[in-house]
Amino acid sequence: MDNAFDESTGYAIIAAMAPHPLPRVGAETHLRDDLMFDSIRLIELAMALERQFRLPALDLNESADLTTAGDVLNLVRRQLKTGGRA
Amino acid sequence: MTTTLDFSDVRNWLVDPRTDKGIRFLGDGGDWDYHSYADLSLAARRSAAAMTAAGAQPGEVVCLLMPTSYPTLCAYFGAWAAGLTPCMITPPSLTSSTEYVELVSSILRRARPVLMITTERHQDIADSALAAADLPGRAFLHREAEEPVEVPKAGPDDLAILQFTSGSTGVPRGVPVTWQNLAVNVSCTRAWSDWSEDDSVASWLPLYHDMGLVGTLLAAVCSQADLWLMQPAQFLRDPGRWLECMTRATITAAPPFAYEYAVERIAAERIASWDLSGWRTAFVGAQTINPAVLDRFVQATAAAGFDRGTLTPAYGLAETTLGVTGTDHGAPPLAVQVRPDTLRFGQRVELTRQLHLGAEPVPTRNGWLTGCGGPRLGTRISIVDQDGVELPPGHLGEIRVSGETVTAGYTNDADSGGTRFAPDGLHTGDAGFLHAGQLFVLGRMGDSLKVRGRNVYVEDLEAAVVEATGLSPSRCVVISAPETERAGVLLLVEGGRRGWEESAYHTLRSRLGVEPRIRFAVGNRGLIQRTTSGKPRRRGMWQRLQEGTLKASIVEPEVPA
């Protein structure tokens, strides 16, 4: 299983799934205020990240302090480290 | 023949539960975990014992921060078994813990719960919210005691549940619902769905939302009907799991976006493999219902034998427990096309066409509205002008509701926004008209709008625009300006267009999502009408916009590059 984590791919997926895509998405880009994510689009983002990084279900909803693109990639990174058994 | 329930019927299952019917919870592996009403009742009475041991006394409120699951229902109905009033709290989403603690603590300050029940996942944030609300103690982790309690008696005017509707920032409004309110409302739901003992329910709606809680969960549990329950995320990941339930269950409810989302994402062959001919009632509500969306759902599910008469557009709000109106069982929804320039408060609305869904395709735009049927049992609706005087059928005015489904008012005199309890009934703050015996709802007048079933308050939008643009709060105001098929807002600015547009647009769009229409009205001083105390007269400005008498240039900004 390929666990290599390419951060720029992660940001590109977040940008591509955003209801309001911005040319530059970085760690501080706000999911709701900058990219206009809502809980529905967040699920679609989770599914795209799971496909790309071969992860089990990512829980992006019902979490506090998951507000920026950097927060999402940190969660992905943690899942990859634990082999998806976080 | 549907029977109505009285206040003792809706809680009687706790002492006389069925062993042959129950609730199925969708597991992550796609399997269903079944618990009979007898199991649920016993677990609820054991959970009640744990709450009582922790010091909870009958008549007090408990708040629950828990996801849709069997333990959550054990705790929720455990509160009933202990004579307590349960109140679901919205979980965090896309929010910092600071913002979330502030929101929850404002609810806790109004609800004053004796316990805040949660699971390990949200224990820390629940503790922080209790501390921020100056309430003693720590979060209570859901658990069951060995010895179940005996269920105490309750009166019709005792509180059954406490619902919170999202108010403007820091001001969520608590709506206490009595056993009598609940019994009447569940009876109305049963009447709209022509309820029989063979009916069963499926739902993925969040339990912290009135339609998910009252419209599906409590309607099923109070009737001891078989229920298939999913978490919202499970529906969003694979909406087919919801429709697949409808090959067995007969009743469901969802906002219109869910019906659209489902048929957009499920392959036609998969839909065709199902038999949906036994599906009897599909409530549609919680946001403006575009008939074209219903039409697409009917087309997409025709191969599965779905009957268009199954669709039941409905209107309701937390302040009336839930449902106020719904269409007649089995009747296909009625769509009408209105002349948009005749949508003026207090005036007669001109209709250019009307059709029953399925007779011919409905165009996506051009002023179509869906009929939401009428009230049942003792509920009465009327359309009134700004002085509360009843208007004749066909005239646009404010929807007023009276009857035993209307709750007694907000807790702790919360600011009511545009919805107002009065001796002659609940003034909903929603604009609508009556036609062909049905209610047609245009939406919020001025002060708020519904986005995917969620209330968005214009004061919040206004504060965000002021923060993002640096515009003076005395020179700008946001009003809700609903269209026939979608929500909309108008930002009024006194002064010129001087570079605030892009950031204002971006701020509004990020809070409203992609659908609602956003417009700017720029004009001279005096454009914004205010009361003597300085509060904006949003309803008056909305009326002027509708009449075309707003002294401003109105522009519709493009999506900034």
Short mmCIF file of N, CA, C and O in Angstrom, two decimals, chain A residues 19-20 22 30-34 36-40 42-44 46-47 50 57-59 61-67, chain B residues 67 91-100 121-122 125 208 233 236-237 257 261 265 452 506 509-511 514 559-560:
data_model
loop_
_atom_site.label_atom_id
_atom_site.label_comp_id
_atom_site.label_asym_id
_atom_site.label_seq_id
_atom_site.Cartn_x
_atom_site.Cartn_y
_atom_site.Cartn_z
N PRO A 19 -16.58 24.63 -3.19
CA PRO A 19 -17.68 25.31 -3.89
C PRO A 19 -17.22 26.62 -4.52
O PRO A 19 -17.71 27.01 -5.56
N HIS A 20 -16.26 27.29 -3.87
CA HIS A 20 -15.69 28.51 -4.44
C HIS A 20 -14.19 28.33 -4.55
O HIS A 20 -13.44 28.62 -3.62
N LEU A 22 -10.30 28.73 -5.15
CA LEU A 22 -9.35 29.85 -5.17
C LEU A 22 -8.08 29.36 -5.87
O LEU A 22 -7.75 28.18 -5.80
N HIS A 30 -9.33 29.13 4.83
CA HIS A 30 -10.46 28.72 5.66
C HIS A 30 -11.50 27.98 4.82
O HIS A 30 -11.92 28.47 3.77
N LEU A 31 -11.90 26.80 5.29
CA LEU A 31 -12.81 25.96 4.51
C LEU A 31 -14.16 26.64 4.29
O LEU A 31 -14.69 26.64 3.19
N ARG A 32 -14.72 27.21 5.35
CA ARG A 32 -16.06 27.81 5.24
C ARG A 32 -15.98 29.22 4.67
O ARG A 32 -16.65 29.55 3.71
N ASP A 33 -15.12 30.06 5.26
CA ASP A 33 -15.14 31.48 4.91
C ASP A 33 -14.47 31.76 3.58
O ASP A 33 -14.87 32.69 2.87
N ASP A 34 -13.41 31.01 3.22
CA ASP A 34 -12.71 31.28 1.96
C ASP A 34 -13.20 30.38 0.83
O ASP A 34 -13.39 30.83 -0.28
N MET A 36 -15.94 28.32 0.97
CA MET A 36 -17.41 28.15 1.01
C MET A 36 -17.86 26.71 1.14
O MET A 36 -18.89 26.31 0.60
N PHE A 37 -17.09 25.90 1.85
CA PHE A 37 -17.55 24.54 2.11
C PHE A 37 -18.75 24.56 3.05
O PHE A 37 -18.82 25.38 3.95
N ASP A 38 -19.71 23.64 2.83
CA ASP A 38 -20.74 23.36 3.83
C ASP A 38 -20.62 21.88 4.16
O ASP A 38 -19.74 21.19 3.62
N SER A 39 -21.48 21.38 5.05
CA SER A 39 -21.27 20.02 5.52
C SER A 39 -21.41 19.00 4.39
O SER A 39 -20.78 17.94 4.41
N ILE A 40 -22.21 19.33 3.38
CA ILE A 40 -22.39 18.39 2.27
C ILE A 40 -21.13 18.32 1.41
O ILE A 40 -20.62 17.25 1.09
N LEU A 42 -18.26 19.04 2.33
CA LEU A 42 -17.18 18.50 3.15
C LEU A 42 -17.13 16.97 3.06
O LEU A 42 -16.07 16.36 3.05
N ILE A 43 -18.31 16.35 3.00
CA ILE A 43 -18.37 14.90 2.84
C ILE A 43 -17.78 14.49 1.49
O ILE A 43 -17.04 13.53 1.37
N GLU A 44 -18.12 15.29 0.46
CA GLU A 44 -17.59 14.98 -0.87
C GLU A 44 -16.06 15.12 -0.89
O GLU A 44 -15.37 14.32 -1.52
N ALA A 46 -14.13 14.65 1.75
CA ALA A 46 -13.62 13.49 2.50
C ALA A 46 -13.53 12.28 1.57
O ALA A 46 -12.50 11.56 1.56
N MET A 47 -14.55 12.06 0.77
CA MET A 47 -14.56 10.90 -0.12
C MET A 47 -13.46 11.00 -1.17
O MET A 47 -12.81 10.00 -1.50
N GLU A 50 -10.17 10.22 0.56
CA GLU A 50 -10.08 8.77 0.86
C GLU A 50 -9.66 8.00 -0.39
O GLU A 50 -8.84 7.09 -0.32
N ALA A 57 -12.91 5.73 6.03
CA ALA A 57 -13.77 6.91 6.14
C ALA A 57 -13.15 7.99 7.03
O ALA A 57 -12.85 7.75 8.20
N LEU A 58 -12.98 9.18 6.46
CA LEU A 58 -12.47 10.34 7.21
C LEU A 58 -13.67 11.06 7.81
O LEU A 58 -14.65 11.30 7.10
N ASP A 59 -13.59 11.42 9.07
CA ASP A 59 -14.70 12.12 9.71
C ASP A 59 -14.38 13.61 9.78
O ASP A 59 -13.75 14.07 10.72
N ASN A 61 -16.89 15.97 9.41
CA ASN A 61 -18.03 16.62 10.05
C ASN A 61 -18.01 16.30 11.55
O ASN A 61 -17.33 15.39 11.99
N GLU A 62 -18.79 17.03 12.29
CA GLU A 62 -18.95 16.82 13.73
C GLU A 62 -17.61 16.88 14.48
O GLU A 62 -17.43 16.22 15.48
N SER A 63 -16.66 17.66 13.95
CA SER A 63 -15.40 17.87 14.65
C SER A 63 -15.20 19.36 14.84
O SER A 63 -15.41 20.13 13.91
N ALA A 64 -14.74 19.74 16.04
CA ALA A 64 -14.39 21.14 16.24
C ALA A 64 -12.94 21.31 15.81
O ALA A 64 -12.18 20.35 15.74
N ASP A 65 -12.57 22.54 15.50
CA ASP A 65 -11.20 22.88 15.10
C ASP A 65 -10.76 22.21 13.83
O ASP A 65 -9.58 21.99 13.61
N LEU A 66 -11.71 21.87 12.98
CA LEU A 66 -11.37 21.43 11.64
C LEU A 66 -11.90 22.52 10.72
O LEU A 66 -13.00 22.45 10.22
N THR A 67 -11.12 23.61 10.61
CA THR A 67 -11.64 24.79 9.92
C THR A 67 -10.80 25.21 8.71
O THR A 67 -11.29 25.94 7.88
N PRO B 67 -24.26 11.79 18.56
CA PRO B 67 -24.67 11.53 17.17
C PRO B 67 -25.83 10.54 17.11
O PRO B 67 -26.17 9.92 18.12
N PRO B 91 -24.04 19.30 16.83
CA PRO B 91 -22.60 19.06 16.97
C PRO B 91 -21.78 20.09 16.20
O PRO B 91 -22.33 20.78 15.33
N PRO B 92 -20.47 20.20 16.50
CA PRO B 92 -19.65 21.19 15.78
C PRO B 92 -19.46 20.79 14.32
O PRO B 92 -19.42 19.61 14.00
N SER B 93 -19.39 21.76 13.45
CA SER B 93 -19.06 21.51 12.05
C SER B 93 -18.47 22.78 11.47
O SER B 93 -19.07 23.85 11.56
N LEU B 94 -17.28 22.67 10.89
CA LEU B 94 -16.60 23.80 10.24
C LEU B 94 -16.46 25.00 11.18
O LEU B 94 -16.60 26.14 10.76
N THR B 95 -16.24 24.72 12.45
CA THR B 95 -16.17 25.80 13.42
C THR B 95 -15.00 25.57 14.36
O THR B 95 -14.63 24.42 14.62
N SER B 96 -14.42 26.66 14.86
CA SER B 96 -13.35 26.54 15.84
C SER B 96 -13.97 26.19 17.18
O SER B 96 -15.16 26.44 17.41
N SER B 97 -13.18 25.61 18.10
CA SER B 97 -13.78 25.26 19.39
C SER B 97 -14.21 26.51 20.14
O SER B 97 -15.19 26.48 20.88
N THR B 98 -13.51 27.62 19.93
CA THR B 98 -13.90 28.88 20.60
C THR B 98 -15.31 29.30 20.17
O THR B 98 -16.17 29.59 21.00
N GLU B 99 -15.54 29.31 18.85
CA GLU B 99 -16.87 29.69 18.33
C GLU B 99 -17.93 28.71 18.81
O GLU B 99 -19.04 29.10 19.18
N TYR B 100 -17.59 27.43 18.79
CA TYR B 100 -18.56 26.40 19.14
C TYR B 100 -18.93 26.45 20.62
O TYR B 100 -20.11 26.36 20.97
N ARG B 121 -15.97 11.48 22.98
CA ARG B 121 -15.49 12.30 21.88
C ARG B 121 -15.66 13.80 22.13
O ARG B 121 -14.80 14.60 21.81
N HIS B 122 -16.83 14.18 22.70
CA HIS B 122 -17.11 15.60 22.89
C HIS B 122 -17.06 16.02 24.36
O HIS B 122 -17.54 17.10 24.71
N ILE B 125 -15.12 19.42 25.10
CA ILE B 125 -15.78 20.62 24.60
C ILE B 125 -17.08 20.87 25.38
O ILE B 125 -17.46 22.01 25.65
N TYR B 208 -31.03 16.83 15.82
CA TYR B 208 -31.05 18.17 16.41
C TYR B 208 -31.81 19.13 15.52
O TYR B 208 -31.78 20.34 15.71
N ALA B 233 -24.31 11.77 7.56
CA ALA B 233 -23.13 11.51 6.73
C ALA B 233 -23.28 10.22 5.94
O ALA B 233 -22.77 10.10 4.82
N LEU B 236 -25.26 11.17 2.95
CA LEU B 236 -24.51 11.98 2.00
C LEU B 236 -23.48 11.15 1.25
O LEU B 236 -23.25 11.35 0.07
N ARG B 237 -22.87 10.16 1.93
CA ARG B 237 -21.89 9.31 1.27
C ARG B 237 -22.53 8.41 0.23
O ARG B 237 -21.95 8.16 -0.81
N PHE B 257 -33.60 19.49 -1.25
CA PHE B 257 -32.26 19.27 -1.80
C PHE B 257 -31.88 17.80 -1.74
O PHE B 257 -31.15 17.29 -2.58
N TYR B 261 -30.37 15.61 -4.63
CA TYR B 261 -29.05 15.02 -4.39
C TYR B 261 -29.10 13.52 -4.66
O TYR B 261 -28.20 12.97 -5.30
N ARG B 265 -27.08 11.46 -7.86
CA ARG B 265 -25.91 10.64 -7.54
C ARG B 265 -26.13 9.14 -7.65
O ARG B 265 -25.18 8.37 -7.53
N ARG B 452 -30.72 25.24 2.75
CA ARG B 452 -30.65 23.80 2.99
C ARG B 452 -31.19 23.43 4.36
O ARG B 452 -30.55 22.71 5.13
N HIS B 506 -18.27 38.07 -1.46
CA HIS B 506 -17.59 36.86 -1.00
C HIS B 506 -18.07 36.44 0.39
O HIS B 506 -18.33 35.28 0.67
N ARG B 509 -21.68 35.11 0.06
CA ARG B 509 -21.72 33.83 -0.64
C ARG B 509 -21.19 32.71 0.27
O ARG B 509 -21.74 31.60 0.28
N SER B 510 -20.16 32.98 1.05
CA SER B 510 -19.59 31.92 1.88
C SER B 510 -20.57 31.50 2.97
O SER B 510 -20.52 30.39 3.45
N ARG B 511 -21.47 32.40 3.36
CA ARG B 511 -22.43 32.04 4.40
C ARG B 511 -23.74 31.50 3.84
O ARG B 511 -24.51 30.88 4.56
N VAL B 514 -24.05 28.21 -2.62
CA VAL B 514 -24.07 28.60 -4.03
C VAL B 514 -25.45 29.02 -4.54
O VAL B 514 -25.56 29.73 -5.52
N VAL B 559 -19.66 36.53 -9.96
CA VAL B 559 -18.67 35.83 -9.13
C VAL B 559 -17.31 36.45 -9.42
O VAL B 559 -16.88 36.51 -10.56
N PRO B 560 -16.63 36.99 -8.38
CA PRO B 560 -15.33 37.61 -8.64
C PRO B 560 -14.32 36.56 -9.10
O PRO B 560 -14.34 35.43 -8.63
#
